[in-house]
Short mmCIF file of N, CA, C and O in Angstrom, two decimals:
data_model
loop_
_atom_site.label_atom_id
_atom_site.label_comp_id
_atom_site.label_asym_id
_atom_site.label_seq_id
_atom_site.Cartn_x
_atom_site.Cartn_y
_atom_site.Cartn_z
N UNK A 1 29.96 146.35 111.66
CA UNK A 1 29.85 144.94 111.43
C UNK A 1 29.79 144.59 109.94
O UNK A 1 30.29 143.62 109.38
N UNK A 2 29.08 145.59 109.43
CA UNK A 2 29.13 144.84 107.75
C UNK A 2 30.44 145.11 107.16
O UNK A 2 30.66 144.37 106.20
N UNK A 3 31.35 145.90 107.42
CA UNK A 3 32.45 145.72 106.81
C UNK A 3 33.61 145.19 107.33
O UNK A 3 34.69 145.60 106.90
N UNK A 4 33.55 144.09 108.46
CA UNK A 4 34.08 143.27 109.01
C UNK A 4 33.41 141.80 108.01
O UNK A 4 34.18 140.97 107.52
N UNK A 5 32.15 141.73 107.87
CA UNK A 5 31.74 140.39 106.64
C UNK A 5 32.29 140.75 105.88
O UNK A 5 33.24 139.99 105.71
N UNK A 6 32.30 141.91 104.91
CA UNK A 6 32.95 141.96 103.76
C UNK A 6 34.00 141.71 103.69
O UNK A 6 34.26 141.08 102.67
N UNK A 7 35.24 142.01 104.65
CA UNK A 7 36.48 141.90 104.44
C UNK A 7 37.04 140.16 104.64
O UNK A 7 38.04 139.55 104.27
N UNK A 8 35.59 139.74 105.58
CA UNK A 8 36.36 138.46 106.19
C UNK A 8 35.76 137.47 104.47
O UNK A 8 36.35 136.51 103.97
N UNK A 9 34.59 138.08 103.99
CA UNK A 9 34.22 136.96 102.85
C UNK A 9 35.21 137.57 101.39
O UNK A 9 35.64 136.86 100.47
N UNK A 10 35.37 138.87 101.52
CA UNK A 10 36.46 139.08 100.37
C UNK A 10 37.94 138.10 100.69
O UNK A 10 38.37 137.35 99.81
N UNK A 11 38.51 138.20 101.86
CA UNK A 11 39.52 137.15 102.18
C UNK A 11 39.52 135.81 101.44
O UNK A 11 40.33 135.34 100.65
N UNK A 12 38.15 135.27 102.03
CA UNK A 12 37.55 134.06 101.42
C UNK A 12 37.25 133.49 100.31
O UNK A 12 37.25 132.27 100.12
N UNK A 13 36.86 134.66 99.21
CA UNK A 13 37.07 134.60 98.22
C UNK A 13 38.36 134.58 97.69
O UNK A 13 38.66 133.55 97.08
N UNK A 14 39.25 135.52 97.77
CA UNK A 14 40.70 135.16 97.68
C UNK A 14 41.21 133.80 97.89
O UNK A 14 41.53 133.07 96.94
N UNK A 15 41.28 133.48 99.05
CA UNK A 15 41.76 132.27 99.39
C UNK A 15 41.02 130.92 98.77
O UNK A 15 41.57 129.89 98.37
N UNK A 16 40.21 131.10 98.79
CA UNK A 16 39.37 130.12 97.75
C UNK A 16 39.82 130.06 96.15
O UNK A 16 39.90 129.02 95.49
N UNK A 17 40.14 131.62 95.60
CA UNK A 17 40.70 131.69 94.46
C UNK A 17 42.18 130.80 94.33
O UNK A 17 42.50 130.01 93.44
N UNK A 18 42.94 131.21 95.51
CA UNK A 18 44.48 130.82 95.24
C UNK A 18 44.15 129.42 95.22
O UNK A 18 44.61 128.75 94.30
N UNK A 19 43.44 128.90 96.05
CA UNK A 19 43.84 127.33 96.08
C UNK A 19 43.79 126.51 95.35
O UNK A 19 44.46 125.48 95.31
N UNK A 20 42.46 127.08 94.25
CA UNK A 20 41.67 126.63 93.29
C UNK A 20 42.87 126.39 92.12
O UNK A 20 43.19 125.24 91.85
N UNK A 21 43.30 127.18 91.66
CA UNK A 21 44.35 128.14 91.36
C UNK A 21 45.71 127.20 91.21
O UNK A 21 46.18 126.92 90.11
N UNK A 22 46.22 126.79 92.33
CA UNK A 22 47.40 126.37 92.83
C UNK A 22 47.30 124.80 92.24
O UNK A 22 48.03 124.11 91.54
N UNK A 23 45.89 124.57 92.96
CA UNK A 23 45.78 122.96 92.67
C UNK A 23 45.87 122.91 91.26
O UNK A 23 46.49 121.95 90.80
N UNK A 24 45.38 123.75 90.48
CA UNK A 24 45.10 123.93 89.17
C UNK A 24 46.70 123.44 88.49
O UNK A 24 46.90 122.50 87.71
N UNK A 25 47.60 124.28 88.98
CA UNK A 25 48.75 124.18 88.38
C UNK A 25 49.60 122.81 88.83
O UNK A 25 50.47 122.33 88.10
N UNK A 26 49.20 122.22 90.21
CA UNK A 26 50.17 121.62 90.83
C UNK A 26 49.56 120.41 89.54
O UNK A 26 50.23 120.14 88.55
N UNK A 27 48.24 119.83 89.83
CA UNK A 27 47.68 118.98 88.56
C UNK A 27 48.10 119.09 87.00
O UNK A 27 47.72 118.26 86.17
N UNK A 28 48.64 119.84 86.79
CA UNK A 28 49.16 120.42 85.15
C UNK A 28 50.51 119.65 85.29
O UNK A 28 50.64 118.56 84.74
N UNK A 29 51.75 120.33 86.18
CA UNK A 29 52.87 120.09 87.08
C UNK A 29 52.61 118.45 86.64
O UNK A 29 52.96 117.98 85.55
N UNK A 30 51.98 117.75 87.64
CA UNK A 30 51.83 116.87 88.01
C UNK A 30 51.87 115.48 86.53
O UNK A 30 52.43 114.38 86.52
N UNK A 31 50.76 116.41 85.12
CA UNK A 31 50.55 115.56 84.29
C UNK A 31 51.81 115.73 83.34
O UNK A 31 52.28 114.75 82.74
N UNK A 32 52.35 117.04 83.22
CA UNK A 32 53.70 117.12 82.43
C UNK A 32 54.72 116.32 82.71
O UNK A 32 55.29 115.71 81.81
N UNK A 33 55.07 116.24 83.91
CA UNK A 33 56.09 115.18 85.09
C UNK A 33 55.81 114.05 84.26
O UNK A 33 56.60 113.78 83.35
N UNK A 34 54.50 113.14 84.51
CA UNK A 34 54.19 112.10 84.18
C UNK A 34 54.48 111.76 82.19
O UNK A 34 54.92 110.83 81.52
N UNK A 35 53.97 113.01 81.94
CA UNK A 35 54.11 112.43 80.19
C UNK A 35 55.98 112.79 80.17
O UNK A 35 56.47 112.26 79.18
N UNK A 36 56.72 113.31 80.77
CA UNK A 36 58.26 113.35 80.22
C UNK A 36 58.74 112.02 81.24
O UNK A 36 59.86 111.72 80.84
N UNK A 37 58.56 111.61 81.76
CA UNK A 37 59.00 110.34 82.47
C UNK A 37 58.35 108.83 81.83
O UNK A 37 58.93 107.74 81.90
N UNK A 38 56.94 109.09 81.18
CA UNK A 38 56.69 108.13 79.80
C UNK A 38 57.54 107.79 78.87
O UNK A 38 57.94 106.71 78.44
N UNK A 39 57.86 109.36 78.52
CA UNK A 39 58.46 109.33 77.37
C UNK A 39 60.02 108.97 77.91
O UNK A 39 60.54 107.95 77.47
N UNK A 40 60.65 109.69 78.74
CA UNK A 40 62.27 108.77 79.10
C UNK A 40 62.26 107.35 79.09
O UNK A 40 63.12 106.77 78.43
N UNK A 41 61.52 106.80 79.65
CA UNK A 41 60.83 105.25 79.95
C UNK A 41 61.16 104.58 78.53
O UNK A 41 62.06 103.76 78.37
N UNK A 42 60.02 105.19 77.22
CA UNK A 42 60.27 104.52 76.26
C UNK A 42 61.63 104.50 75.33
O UNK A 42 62.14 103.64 74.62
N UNK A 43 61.97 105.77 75.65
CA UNK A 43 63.51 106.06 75.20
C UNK A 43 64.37 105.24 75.44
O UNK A 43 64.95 104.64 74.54
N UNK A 44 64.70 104.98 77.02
CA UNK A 44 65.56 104.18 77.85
C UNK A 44 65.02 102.79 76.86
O UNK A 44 66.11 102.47 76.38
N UNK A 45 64.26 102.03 76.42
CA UNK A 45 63.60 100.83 76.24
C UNK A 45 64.08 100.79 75.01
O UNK A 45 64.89 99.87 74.93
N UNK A 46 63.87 101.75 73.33
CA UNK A 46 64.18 101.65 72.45
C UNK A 46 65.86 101.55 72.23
O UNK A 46 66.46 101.10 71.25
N UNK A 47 66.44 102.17 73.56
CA UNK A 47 67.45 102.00 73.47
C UNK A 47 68.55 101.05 73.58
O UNK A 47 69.68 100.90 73.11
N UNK A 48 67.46 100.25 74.71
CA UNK A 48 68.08 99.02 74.87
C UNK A 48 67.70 98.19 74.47
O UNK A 48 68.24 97.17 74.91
N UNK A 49 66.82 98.01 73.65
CA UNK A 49 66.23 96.98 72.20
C UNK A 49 67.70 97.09 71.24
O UNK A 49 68.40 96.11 71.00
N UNK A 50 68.01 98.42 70.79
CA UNK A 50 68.39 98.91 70.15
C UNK A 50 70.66 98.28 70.03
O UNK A 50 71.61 98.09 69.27
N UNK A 51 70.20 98.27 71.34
CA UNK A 51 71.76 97.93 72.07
C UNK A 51 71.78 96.03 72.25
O UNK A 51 72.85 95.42 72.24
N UNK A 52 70.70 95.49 72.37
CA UNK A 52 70.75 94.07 72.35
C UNK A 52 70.33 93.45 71.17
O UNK A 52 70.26 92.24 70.95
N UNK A 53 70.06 94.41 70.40
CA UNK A 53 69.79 93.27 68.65
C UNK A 53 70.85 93.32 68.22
O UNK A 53 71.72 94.17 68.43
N UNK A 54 70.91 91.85 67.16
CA UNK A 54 72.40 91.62 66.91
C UNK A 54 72.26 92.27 65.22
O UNK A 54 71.19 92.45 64.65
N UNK A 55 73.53 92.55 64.66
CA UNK A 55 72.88 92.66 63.52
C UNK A 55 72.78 91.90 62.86
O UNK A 55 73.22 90.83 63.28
N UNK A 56 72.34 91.90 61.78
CA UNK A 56 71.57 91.37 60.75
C UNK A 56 72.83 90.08 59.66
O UNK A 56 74.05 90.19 59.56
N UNK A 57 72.20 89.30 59.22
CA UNK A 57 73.33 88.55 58.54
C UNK A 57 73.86 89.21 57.53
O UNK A 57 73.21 89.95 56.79
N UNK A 58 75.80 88.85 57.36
CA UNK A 58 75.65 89.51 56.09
C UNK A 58 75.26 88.96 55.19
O UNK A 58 74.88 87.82 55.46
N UNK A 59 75.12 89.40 53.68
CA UNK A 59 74.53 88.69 52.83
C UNK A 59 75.78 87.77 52.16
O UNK A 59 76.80 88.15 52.75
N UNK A 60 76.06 86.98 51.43
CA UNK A 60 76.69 85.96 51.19
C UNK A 60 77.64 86.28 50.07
O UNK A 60 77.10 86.90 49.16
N UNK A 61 79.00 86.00 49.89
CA UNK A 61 79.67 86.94 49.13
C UNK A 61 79.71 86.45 47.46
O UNK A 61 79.42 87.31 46.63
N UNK A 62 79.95 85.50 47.14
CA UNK A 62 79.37 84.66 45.99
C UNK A 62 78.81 83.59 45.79
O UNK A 62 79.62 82.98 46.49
N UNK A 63 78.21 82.90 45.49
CA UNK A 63 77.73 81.73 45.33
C UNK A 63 76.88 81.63 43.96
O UNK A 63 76.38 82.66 43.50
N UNK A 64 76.66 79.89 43.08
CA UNK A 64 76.12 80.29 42.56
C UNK A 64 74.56 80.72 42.13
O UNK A 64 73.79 81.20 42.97
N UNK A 65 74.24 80.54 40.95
CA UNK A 65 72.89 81.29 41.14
C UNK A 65 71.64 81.10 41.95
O UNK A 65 71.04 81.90 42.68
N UNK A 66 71.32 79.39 41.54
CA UNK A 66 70.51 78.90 42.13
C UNK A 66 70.39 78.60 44.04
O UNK A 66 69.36 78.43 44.70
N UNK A 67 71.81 78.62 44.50
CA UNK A 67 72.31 78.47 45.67
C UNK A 67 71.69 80.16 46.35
O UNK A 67 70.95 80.44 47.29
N UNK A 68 72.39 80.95 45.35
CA UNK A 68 72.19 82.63 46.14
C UNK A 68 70.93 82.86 46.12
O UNK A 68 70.63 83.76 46.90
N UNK A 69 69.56 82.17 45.23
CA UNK A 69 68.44 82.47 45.71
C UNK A 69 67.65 81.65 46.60
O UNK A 69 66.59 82.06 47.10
N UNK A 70 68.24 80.26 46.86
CA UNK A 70 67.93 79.85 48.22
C UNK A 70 68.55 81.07 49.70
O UNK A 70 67.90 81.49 50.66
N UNK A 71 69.62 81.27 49.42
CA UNK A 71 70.68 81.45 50.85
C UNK A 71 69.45 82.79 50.85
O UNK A 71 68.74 82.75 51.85
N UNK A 72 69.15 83.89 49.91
CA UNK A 72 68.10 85.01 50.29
C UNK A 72 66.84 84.75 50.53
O UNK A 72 66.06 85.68 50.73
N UNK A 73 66.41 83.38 50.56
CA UNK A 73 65.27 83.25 50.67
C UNK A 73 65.24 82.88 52.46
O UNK A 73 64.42 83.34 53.26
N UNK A 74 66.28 82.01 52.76
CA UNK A 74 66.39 81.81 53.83
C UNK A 74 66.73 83.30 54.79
O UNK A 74 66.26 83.45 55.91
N UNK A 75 67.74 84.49 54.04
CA UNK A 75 68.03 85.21 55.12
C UNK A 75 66.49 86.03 55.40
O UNK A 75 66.09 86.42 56.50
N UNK A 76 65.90 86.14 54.29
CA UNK A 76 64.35 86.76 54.38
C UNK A 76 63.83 86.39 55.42
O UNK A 76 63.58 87.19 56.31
N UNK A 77 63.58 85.17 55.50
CA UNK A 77 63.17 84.32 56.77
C UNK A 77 63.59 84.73 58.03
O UNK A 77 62.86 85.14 58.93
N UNK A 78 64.99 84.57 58.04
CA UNK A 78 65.84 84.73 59.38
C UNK A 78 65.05 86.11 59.56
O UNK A 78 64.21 86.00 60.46
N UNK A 79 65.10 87.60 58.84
CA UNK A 79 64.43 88.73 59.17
C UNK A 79 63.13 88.61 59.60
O UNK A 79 62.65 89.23 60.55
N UNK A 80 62.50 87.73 58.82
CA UNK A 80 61.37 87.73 59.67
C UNK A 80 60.66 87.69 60.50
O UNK A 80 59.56 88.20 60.69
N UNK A 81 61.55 86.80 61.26
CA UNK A 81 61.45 86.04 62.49
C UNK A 81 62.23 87.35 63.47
O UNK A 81 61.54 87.84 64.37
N UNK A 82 63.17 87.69 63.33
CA UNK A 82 63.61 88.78 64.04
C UNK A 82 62.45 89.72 64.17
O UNK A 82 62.11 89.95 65.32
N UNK A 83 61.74 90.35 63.13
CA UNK A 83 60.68 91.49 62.82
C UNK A 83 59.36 90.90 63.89
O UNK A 83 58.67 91.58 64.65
N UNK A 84 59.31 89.31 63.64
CA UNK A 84 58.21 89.38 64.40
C UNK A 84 58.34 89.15 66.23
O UNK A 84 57.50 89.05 67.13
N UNK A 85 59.65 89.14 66.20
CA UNK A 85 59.90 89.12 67.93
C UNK A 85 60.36 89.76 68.37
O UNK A 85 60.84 89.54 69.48
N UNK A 86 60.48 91.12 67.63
CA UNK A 86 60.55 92.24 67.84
C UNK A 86 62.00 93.14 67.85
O UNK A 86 62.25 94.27 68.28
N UNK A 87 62.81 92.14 67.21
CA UNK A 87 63.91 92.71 67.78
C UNK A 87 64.20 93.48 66.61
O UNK A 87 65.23 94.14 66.72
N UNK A 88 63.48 93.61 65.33
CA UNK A 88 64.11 94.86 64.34
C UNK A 88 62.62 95.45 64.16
O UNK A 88 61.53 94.91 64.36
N UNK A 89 62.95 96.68 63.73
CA UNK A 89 61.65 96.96 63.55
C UNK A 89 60.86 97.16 61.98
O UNK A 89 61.59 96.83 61.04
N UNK A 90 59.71 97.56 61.68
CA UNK A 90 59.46 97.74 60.57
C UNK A 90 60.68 98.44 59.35
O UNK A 90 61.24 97.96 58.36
N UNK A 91 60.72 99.45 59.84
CA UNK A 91 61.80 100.17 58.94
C UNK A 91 63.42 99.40 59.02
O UNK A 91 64.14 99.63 58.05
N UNK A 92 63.82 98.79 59.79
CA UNK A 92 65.05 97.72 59.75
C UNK A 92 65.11 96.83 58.97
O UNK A 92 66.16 96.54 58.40
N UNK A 93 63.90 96.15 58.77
CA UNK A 93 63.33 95.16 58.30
C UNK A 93 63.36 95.25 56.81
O UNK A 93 63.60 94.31 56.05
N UNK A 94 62.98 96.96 56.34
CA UNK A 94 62.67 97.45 55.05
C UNK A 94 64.25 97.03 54.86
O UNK A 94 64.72 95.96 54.49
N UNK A 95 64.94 98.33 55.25
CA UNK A 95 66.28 98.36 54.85
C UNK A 95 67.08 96.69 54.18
O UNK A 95 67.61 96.27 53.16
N UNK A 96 66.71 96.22 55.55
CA UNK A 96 67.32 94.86 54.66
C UNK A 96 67.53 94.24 54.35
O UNK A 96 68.53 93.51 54.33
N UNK A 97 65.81 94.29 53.62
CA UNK A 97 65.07 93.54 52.95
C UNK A 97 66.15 93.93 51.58
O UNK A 97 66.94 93.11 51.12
N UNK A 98 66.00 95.25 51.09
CA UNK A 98 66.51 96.24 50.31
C UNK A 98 67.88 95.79 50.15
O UNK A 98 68.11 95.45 48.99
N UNK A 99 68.42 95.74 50.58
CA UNK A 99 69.94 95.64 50.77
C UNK A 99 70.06 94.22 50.25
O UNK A 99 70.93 93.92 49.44
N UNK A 100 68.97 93.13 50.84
CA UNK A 100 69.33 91.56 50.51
C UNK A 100 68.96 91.34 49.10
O UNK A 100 69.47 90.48 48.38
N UNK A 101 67.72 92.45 48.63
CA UNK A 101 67.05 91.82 47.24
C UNK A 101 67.95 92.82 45.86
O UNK A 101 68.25 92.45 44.73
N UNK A 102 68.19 94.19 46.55
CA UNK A 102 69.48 95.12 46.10
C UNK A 102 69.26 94.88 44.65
O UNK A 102 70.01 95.39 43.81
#
């Protein structure tokens, strides 16, 4: 009889191990799944931000002086307003800013 307990609680222990074990991994499984399907999510999203902003004005080809620092003061603006509704982002925004003040 005692080595009929032993074998049936060594089993038990086993089986207690695997499950422990299994769940262990299926929960790991489970959180990796979730953070690469986050991350496709935001991908898919930047992308289509990315695909529906229009671009940017061009800047104005001559004009004179006093005129060309109104028309940049206004396209500044126009960026701004884009930057803050999200449709360019910080670093877009830099660029051309850069590009308008050049």
């Amino acid at each position: 009889m005692p080595g009929l307990l032993r074998g049936v609680a060594r089993t038990a222990v086993i089986a207690g191990t695997a499950t422990a074990v299994s769940n262990r991994v299926s929960r790991r499984q489970g959180g990796r799944w979730a953070q690469q399907e986050a991350q496709q999510q935001g991908q898919q999203q930047q992308q289509q931000q990315a695909a529906a902003a229009p671009p940017p004005p061009p800047a104005p080809a001559a004009a004179p002086p006093a005129d060309d620092m109104t028309a940049k003061i206004e396209q500044l603006k126009q960026l701004s307003t884009l930057k803050e509704q999200g449709v360019l982002t910080e670093a877009e925004f830099a660029e051309q800013k850069r590009r308008l003040l050049g």
